[in-house]
Short mmCIF file of C-alpha atoms in Angstrom, two decimals:
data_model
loop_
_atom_site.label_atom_id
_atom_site.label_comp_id
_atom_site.label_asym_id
_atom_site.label_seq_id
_atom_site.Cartn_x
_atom_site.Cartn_y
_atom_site.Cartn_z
CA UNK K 1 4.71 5.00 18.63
CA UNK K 2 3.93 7.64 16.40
CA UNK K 3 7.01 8.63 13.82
CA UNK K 4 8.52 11.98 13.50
CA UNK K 5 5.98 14.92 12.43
CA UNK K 6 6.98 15.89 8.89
CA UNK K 7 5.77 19.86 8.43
CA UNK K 8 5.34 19.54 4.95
CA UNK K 9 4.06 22.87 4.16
CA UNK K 10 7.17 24.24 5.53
CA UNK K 11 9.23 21.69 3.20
CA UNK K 12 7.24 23.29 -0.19
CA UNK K 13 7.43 26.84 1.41
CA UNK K 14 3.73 27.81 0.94
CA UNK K 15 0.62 28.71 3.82
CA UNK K 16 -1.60 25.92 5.03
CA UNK K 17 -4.31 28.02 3.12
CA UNK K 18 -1.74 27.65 -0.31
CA UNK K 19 -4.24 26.74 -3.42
CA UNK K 20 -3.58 23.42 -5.39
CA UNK K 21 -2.05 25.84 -7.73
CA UNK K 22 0.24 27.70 -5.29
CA UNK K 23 1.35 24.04 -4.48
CA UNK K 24 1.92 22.90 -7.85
CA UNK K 25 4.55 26.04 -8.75
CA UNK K 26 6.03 26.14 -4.97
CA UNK K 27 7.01 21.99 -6.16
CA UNK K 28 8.01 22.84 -9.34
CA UNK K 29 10.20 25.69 -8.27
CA UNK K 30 11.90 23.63 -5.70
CA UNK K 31 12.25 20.47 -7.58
CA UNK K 32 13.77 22.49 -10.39
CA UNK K 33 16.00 23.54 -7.98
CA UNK K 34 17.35 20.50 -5.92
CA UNK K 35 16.59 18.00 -8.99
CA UNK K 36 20.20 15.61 -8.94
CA UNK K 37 20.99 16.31 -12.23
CA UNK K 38 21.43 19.55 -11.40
CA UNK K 39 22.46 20.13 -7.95
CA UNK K 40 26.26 20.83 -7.12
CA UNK K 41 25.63 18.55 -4.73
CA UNK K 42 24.16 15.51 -5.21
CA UNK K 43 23.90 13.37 -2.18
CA UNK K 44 22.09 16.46 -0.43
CA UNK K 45 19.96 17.48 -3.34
CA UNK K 46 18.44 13.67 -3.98
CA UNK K 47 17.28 13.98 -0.34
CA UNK K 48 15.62 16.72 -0.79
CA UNK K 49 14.30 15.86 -4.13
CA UNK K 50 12.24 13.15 -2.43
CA UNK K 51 10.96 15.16 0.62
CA UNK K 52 9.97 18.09 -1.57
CA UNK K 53 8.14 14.64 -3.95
CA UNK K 54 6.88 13.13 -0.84
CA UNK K 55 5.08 16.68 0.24
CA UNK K 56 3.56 17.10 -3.12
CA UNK K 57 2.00 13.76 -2.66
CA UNK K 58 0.56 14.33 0.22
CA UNK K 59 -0.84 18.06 -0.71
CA UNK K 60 -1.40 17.71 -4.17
CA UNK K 61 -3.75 15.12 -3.02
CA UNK K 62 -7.08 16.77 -1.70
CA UNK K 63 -8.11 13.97 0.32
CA UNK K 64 -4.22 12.85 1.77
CA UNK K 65 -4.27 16.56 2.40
CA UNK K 66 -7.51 16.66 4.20
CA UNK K 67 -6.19 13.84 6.67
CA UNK K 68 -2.60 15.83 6.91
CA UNK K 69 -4.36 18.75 7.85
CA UNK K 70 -6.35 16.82 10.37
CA UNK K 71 -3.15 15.21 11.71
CA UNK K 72 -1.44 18.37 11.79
CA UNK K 73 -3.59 20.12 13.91
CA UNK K 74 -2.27 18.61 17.14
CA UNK K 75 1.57 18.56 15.91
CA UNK K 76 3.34 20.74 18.29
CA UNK K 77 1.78 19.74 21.20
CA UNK K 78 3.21 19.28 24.87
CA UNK K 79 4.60 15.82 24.98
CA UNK K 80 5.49 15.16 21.57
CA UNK K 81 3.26 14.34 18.36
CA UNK K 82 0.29 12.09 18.69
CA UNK K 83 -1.87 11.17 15.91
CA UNK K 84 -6.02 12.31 17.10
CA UNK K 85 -7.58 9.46 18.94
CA UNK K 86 -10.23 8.98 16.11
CA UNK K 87 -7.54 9.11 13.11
CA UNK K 88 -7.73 5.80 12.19
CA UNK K 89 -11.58 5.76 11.38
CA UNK K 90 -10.81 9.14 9.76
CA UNK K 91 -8.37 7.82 7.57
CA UNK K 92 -10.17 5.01 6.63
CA UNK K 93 -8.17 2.28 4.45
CA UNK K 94 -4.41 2.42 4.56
CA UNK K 95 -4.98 5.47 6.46
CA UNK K 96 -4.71 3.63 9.95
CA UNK K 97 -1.29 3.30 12.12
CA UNK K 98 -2.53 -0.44 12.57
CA UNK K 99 -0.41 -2.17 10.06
CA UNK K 100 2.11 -5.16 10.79
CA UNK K 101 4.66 -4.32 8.88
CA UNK K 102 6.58 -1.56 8.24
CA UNK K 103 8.54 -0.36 5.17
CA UNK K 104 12.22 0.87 4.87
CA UNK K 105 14.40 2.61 1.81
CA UNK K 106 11.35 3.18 0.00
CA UNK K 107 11.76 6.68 -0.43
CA UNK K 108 9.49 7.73 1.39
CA UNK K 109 10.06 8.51 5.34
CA UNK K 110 8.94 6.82 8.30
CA UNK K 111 5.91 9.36 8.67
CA UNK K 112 4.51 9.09 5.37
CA UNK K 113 4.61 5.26 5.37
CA UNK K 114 2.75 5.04 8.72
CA UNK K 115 -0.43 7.55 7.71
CA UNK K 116 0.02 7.53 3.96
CA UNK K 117 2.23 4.37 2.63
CA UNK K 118 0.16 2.60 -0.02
CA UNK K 119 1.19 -0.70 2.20
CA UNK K 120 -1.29 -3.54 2.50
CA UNK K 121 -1.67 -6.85 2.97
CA UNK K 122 -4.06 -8.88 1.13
CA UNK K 123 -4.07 -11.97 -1.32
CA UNK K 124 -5.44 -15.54 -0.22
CA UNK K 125 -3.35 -17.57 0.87
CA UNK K 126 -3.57 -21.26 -0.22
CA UNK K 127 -5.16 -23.51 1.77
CA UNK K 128 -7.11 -20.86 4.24
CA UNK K 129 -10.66 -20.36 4.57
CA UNK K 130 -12.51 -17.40 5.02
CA UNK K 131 -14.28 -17.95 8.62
CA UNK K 132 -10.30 -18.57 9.30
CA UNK K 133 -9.40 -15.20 7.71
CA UNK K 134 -11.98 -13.42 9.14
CA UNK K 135 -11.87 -14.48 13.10
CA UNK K 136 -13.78 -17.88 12.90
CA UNK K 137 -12.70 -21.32 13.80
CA UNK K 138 -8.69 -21.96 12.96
CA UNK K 139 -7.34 -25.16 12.43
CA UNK K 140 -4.52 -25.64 14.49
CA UNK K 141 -1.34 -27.20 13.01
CA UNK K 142 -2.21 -26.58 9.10
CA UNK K 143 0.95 -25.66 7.07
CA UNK K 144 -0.71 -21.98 5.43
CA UNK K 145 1.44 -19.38 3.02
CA UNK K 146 1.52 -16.43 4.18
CA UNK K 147 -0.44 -13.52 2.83
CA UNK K 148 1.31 -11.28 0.11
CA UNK K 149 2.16 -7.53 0.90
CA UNK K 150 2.25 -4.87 -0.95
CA UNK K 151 3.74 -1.50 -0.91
CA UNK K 152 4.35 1.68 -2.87
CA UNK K 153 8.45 2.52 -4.23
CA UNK K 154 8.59 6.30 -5.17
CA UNK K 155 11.63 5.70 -7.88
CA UNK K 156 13.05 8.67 -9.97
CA UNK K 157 12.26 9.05 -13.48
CA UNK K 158 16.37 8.70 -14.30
CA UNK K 159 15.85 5.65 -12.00
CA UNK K 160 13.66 4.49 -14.18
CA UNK K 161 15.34 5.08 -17.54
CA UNK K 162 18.63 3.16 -16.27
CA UNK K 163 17.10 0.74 -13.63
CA UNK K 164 18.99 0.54 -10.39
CA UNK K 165 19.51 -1.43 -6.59
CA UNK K 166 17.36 -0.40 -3.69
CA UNK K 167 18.22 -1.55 -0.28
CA UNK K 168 14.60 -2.08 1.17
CA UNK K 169 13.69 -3.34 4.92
CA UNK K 170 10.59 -5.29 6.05
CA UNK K 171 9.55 -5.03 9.49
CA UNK K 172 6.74 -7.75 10.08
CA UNK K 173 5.12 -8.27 12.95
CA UNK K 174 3.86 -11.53 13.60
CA UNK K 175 0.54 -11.71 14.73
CA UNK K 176 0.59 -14.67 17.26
CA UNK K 177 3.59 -13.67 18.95
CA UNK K 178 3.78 -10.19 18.73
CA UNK K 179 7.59 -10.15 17.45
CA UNK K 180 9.02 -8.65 15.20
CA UNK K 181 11.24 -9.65 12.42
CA UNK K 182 12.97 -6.90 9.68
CA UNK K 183 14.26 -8.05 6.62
CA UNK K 184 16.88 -6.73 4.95
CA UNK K 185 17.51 -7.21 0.84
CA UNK K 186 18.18 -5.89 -2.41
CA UNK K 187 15.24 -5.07 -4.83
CA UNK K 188 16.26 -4.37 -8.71
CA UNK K 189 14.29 -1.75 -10.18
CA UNK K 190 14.69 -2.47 -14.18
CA UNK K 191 15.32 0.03 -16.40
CA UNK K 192 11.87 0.91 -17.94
CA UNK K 193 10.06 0.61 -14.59
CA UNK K 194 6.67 2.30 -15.51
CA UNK K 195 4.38 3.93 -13.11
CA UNK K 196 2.59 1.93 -11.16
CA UNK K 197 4.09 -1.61 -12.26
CA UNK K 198 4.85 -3.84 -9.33
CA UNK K 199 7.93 -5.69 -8.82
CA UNK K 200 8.11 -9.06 -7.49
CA UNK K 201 10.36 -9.88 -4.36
CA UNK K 202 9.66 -13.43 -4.16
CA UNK K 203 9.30 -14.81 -0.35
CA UNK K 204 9.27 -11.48 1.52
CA UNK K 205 6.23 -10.91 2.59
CA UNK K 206 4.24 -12.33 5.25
CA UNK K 207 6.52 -15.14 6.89
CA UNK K 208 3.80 -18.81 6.83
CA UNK K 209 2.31 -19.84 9.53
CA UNK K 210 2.85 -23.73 10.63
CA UNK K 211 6.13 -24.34 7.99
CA UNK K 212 4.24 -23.05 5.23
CA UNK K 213 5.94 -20.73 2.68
CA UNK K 214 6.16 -16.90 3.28
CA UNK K 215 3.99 -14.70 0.96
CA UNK K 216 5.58 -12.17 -2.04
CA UNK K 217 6.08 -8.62 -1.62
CA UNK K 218 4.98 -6.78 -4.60
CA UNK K 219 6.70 -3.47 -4.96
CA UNK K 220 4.26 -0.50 -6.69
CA UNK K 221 6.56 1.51 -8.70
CA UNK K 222 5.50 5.63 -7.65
CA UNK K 223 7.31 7.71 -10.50
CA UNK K 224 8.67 10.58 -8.55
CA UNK K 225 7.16 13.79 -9.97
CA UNK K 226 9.79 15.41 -12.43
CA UNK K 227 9.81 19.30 -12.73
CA UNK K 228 10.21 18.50 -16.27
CA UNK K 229 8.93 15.01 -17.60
CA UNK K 230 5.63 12.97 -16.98
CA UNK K 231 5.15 9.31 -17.99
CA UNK K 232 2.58 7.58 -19.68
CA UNK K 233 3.54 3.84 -19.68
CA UNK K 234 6.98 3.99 -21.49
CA UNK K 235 6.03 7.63 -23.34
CA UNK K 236 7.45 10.65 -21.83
CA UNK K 237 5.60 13.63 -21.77
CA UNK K 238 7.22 17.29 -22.01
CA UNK K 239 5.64 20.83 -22.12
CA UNK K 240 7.55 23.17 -24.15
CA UNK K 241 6.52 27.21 -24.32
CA UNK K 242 6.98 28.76 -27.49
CA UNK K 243 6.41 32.47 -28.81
CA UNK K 244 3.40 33.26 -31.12
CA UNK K 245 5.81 33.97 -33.91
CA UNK K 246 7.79 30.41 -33.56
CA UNK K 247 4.66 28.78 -33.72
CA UNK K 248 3.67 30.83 -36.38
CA UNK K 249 7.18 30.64 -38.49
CA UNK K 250 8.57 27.02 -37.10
CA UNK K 251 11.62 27.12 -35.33
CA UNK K 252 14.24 24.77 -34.27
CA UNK K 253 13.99 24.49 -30.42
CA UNK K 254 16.88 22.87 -27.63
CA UNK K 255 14.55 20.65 -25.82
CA UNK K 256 15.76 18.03 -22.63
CA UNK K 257 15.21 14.52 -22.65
CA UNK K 258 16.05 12.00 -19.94
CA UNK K 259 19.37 11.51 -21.62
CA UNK K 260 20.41 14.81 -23.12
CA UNK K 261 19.08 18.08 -24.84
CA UNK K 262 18.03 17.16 -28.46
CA UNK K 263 16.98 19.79 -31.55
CA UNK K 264 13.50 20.07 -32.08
CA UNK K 265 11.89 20.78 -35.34
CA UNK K 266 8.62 23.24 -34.61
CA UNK K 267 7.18 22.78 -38.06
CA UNK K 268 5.58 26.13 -39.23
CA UNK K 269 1.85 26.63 -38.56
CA UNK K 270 1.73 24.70 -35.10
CA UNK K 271 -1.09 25.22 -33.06
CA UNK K 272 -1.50 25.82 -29.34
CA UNK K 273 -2.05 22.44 -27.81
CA UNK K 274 -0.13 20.21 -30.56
CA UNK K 275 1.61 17.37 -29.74
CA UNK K 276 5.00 16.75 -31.65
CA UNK K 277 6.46 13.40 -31.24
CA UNK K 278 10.01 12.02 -31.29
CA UNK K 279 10.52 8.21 -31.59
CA UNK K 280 12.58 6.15 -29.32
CA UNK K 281 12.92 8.86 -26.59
CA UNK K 282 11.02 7.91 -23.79
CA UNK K 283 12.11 4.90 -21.18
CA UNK K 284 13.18 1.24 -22.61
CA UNK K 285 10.24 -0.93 -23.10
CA UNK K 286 11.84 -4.60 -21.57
CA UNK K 287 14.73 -6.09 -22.35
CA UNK K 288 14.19 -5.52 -26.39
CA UNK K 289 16.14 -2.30 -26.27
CA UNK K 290 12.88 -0.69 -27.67
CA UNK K 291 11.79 2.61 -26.51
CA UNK K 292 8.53 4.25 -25.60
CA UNK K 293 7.87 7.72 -27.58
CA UNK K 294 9.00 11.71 -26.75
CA UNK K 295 5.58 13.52 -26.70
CA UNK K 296 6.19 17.40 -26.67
CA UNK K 297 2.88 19.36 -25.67
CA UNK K 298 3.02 23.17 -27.35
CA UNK K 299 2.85 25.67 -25.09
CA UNK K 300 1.97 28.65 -27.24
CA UNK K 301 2.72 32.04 -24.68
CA UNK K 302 1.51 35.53 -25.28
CA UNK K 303 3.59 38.54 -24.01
CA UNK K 304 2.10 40.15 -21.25
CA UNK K 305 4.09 43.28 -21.65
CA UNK K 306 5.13 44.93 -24.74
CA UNK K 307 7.43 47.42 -25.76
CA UNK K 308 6.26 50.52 -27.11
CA UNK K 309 8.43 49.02 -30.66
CA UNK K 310 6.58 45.85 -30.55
CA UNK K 311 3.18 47.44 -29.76
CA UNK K 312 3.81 48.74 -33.09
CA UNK K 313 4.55 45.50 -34.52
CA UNK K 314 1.46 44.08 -33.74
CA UNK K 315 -0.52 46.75 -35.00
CA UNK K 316 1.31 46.58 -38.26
CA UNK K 317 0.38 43.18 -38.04
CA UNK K 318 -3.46 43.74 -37.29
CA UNK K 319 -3.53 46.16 -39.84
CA UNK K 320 -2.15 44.41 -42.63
CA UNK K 321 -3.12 40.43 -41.10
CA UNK K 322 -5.96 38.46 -43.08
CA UNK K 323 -6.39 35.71 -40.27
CA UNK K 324 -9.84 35.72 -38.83
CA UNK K 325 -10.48 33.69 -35.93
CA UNK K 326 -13.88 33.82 -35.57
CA UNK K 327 -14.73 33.07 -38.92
CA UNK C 1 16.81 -9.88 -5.15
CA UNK C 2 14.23 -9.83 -6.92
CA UNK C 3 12.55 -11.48 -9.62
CA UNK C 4 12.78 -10.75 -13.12
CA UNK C 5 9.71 -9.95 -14.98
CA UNK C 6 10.60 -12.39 -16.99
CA UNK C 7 7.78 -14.92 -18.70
CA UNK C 8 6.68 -18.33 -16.93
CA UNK C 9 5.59 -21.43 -17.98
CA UNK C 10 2.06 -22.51 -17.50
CA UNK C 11 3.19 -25.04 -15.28
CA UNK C 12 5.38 -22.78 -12.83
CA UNK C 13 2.92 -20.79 -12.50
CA UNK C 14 1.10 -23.32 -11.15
CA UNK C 15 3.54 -24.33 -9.04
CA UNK C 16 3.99 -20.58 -7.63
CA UNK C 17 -0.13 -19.99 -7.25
CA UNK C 18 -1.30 -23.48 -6.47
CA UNK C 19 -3.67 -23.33 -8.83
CA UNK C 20 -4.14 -26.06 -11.67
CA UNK C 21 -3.03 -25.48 -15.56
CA UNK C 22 -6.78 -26.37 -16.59
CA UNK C 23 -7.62 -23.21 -14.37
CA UNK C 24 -4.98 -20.96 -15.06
CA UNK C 25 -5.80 -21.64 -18.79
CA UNK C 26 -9.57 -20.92 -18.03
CA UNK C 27 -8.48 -17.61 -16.77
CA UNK C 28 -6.61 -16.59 -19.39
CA UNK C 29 -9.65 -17.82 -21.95
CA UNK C 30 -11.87 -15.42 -19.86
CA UNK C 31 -8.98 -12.59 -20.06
CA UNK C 32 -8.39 -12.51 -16.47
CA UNK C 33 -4.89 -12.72 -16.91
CA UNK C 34 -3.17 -11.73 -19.88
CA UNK C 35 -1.09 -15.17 -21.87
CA UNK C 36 2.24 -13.46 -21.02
CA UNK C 37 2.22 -15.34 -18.16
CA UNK C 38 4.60 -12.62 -15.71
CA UNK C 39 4.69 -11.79 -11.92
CA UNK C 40 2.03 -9.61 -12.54
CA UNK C 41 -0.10 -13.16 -13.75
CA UNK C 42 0.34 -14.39 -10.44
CA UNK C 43 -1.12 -11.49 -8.56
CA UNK C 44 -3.65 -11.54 -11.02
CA UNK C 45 -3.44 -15.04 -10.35
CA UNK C 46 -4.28 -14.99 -6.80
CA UNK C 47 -6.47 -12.10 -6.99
CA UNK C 48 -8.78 -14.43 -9.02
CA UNK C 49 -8.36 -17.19 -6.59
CA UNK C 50 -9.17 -14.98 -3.82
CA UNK C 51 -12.24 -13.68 -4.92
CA UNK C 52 -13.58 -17.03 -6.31
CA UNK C 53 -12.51 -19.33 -2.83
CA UNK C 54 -13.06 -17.51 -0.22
CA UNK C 55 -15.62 -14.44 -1.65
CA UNK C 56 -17.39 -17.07 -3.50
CA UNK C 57 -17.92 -16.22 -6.31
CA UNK C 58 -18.57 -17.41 -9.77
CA UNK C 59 -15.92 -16.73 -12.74
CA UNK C 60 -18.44 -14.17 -13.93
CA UNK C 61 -18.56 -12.18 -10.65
CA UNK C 62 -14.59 -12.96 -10.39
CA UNK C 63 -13.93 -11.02 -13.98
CA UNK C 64 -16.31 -8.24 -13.13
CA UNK C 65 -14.88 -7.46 -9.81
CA UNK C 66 -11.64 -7.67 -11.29
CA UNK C 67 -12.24 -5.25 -14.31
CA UNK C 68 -14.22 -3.09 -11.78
CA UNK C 69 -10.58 -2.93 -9.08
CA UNK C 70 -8.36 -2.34 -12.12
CA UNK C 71 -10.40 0.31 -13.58
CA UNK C 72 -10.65 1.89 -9.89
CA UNK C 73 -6.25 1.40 -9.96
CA UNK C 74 -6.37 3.19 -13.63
CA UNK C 75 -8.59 6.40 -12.38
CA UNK C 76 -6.47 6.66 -9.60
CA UNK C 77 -3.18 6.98 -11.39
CA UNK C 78 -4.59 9.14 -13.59
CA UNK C 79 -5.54 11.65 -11.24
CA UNK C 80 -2.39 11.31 -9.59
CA UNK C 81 -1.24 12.22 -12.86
CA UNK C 82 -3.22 15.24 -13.72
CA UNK C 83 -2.45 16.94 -10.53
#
């Protein structure tokens, strides 16, 4: 059975015709908004956070938006949601509703784990050939691991600075007898998770077949997209808008890090584009208590609209100015 | 709970992938799995495995299928990225 139709244009509050770009400021307006850190209240504004992440994946992505839109064309029909009877070829791989197993407390809901979850199962198991893997011959009776799974975690980046419990489930279905099993456990997320690093959960994937072992589940880490912050392996990434006359001057800027505002030195003479770098601000690197790097991105803004007193400014300043930028 | 990321030995991780030392070793020679020897060796690990038991393939096609799926992992988290 299909899950629950998620409408996740409604969620970012933009048209199904809304342009990458309309999507991009409708998230960043809204994540702003319900971020946890700086929500009243926090319970509610963490779920949000991750249905307002979990619709920017999807439409943010041109081609996960291209099957959305194809799934959401027969939503509200008469006798509840049904995926199109040719999805799964649509969709292609990972795309499909054929999975055995199902994920839980990932972060992501029930309808984006069935059309969009990054779940799969692969690996070789030891022991198994391929004409066995495949639909040939099986030997009977042979003890055989079970295959490894894998699925994607979408995990805060304050999550990720301070490393935290998750209580994931595992539905598996097993493919001889059609049952299924969930699994319930803990997974620790370390502090200094970085995108797309997979955790280990040894013995929770698929169950063996014949008293073998089960597989591992291997956990993707999905950094949840910040209104703020991006991540580059342990490096955080900020963009910070400055007037012409601060890049022009220096100035000493409040800018926010994952663990509190710091003062930022805008040497004089920046350009547009510069990167500035603080050491030992971005997420722990291990268990060393090392840290990656603060990279701050200058932003340098114009003013669309002047006053009639700073329209005289900058003619004083053309007039008298020797800078040529074409030179 | 998990595992740490912690560091194995050569020889649990031959325990946990089945596969011999001498191999493991000849993978990390060939820099298809990097000497640190973590949980992310033994996906690499069986990744290897995989594609040289039952794809059959030599170590050369192994390590340029490999370097071809991690390069196709990289572009796609940093498009995720950009957008």
């Amino acid at each position: 059975m299909a899950a629950q139709f998620k409408d996740y244009y409604t969620t970012l509050g933009v048209s199904r015709d809304a342009t990458p770009d309309d999507i991009k400021k409708a998230f960043r307006k809204l994540a702003r908004k319900y971020h946890p850190d700086t929500a009243k209240d926090k319970k509610a504004a963490e779920e949000k956070f991750k249905e307002i992440n979990e619709a920017n994946e999807v439409l943010s992505d041109p081609e996960k938006r291209r099957k959305y839109d194809q799934l959401g064309a027969r939503w509200n029909e008469a006798g509840g949601f049904e995926p199109p009877p040719d999805w799964q070829q649509a969709g292609g791989p990972g795309g499909g509703s054929s999975q055995e197993f199902h994920f839980g407390g990932t972060g992501f809901s029930d309808f984006f784990e069935q059309f969009f979850g990054g779940g799969s199962r692969y690996g070789f198991p030891r022991g198994q050939g391929f004409e066995e893997e495949y639909g040939g011959a099986t030997r009977q009776g042979r003890a055989r691991r079970g295959h490894d799974i894998e699925g994607d975690i979408l995990v805060t980046l304050e999550e990720a600075m301070h490393g935290t419990l998750r209580p994931i489930s595992l539905q598996t279905t097993n493919r001889q007898t059609g049952q299924a099993q969930t699994h319930e456990f803990q997974v620790r997320i370390p502090p200094g998770a970085t995108d797309g690093r997979r955790i280990r959960v040894p013995g929770q994937g698929e169950p063996g077949r014949g008293g073998g072992e089960a597989g591992d589940l291997y956990l993707r880490v999905r950094h949840a997209a910040h209104p703020d912050f991006t991540t580059r392996e342990a490096d955080l990434h900020h963009e910070l808008d400055v007037a012409p006359w601060e890049a022009v001057l220096g100035a000493e800027l409040i800018v926010p890090t994952l663990d509190g505002s710091i003062k930022l030195r805008v040497p004089a003479g920046t350009a547009d584009g510069q990167q500035l770098r603080v050491r030992g601000k971005g997420l722990p690197k291990g268990k060393t208590g090392e840290r990656g790097d603060f990279f701050v991105t200058i932003n340098v803004v114009l003013p669309t609209q002047v006053s009639e007193a700073e329209r005289k400014l900058w003619e004083q300043l053309r007039a008298t100015s020797t800078f040529q930028p074409r030179a | 709970m998990n595992s740490h990321a912690s560091a194995h030995s050569v020889d649990t991780l031959a325990e946990l992938s089945g596969v011999s030392s001498q191999t493991i070793l000849e993978y990390q020679q060939q820099g298809l799995i990097q000497p640190d020897f973590d949980d992310d060796s033994l996906r690499l690990l069986r990744r290897a495995e995989f594609l040289r038991e039952a794809c059959e393939m030599n170590v050369r096609g192994v390590k340029l299928l490999s370097h071809l799926l991690d390069e196709v992992e990289r572009l796609h988290q940093e498009l995720r990225r950009r957008r």
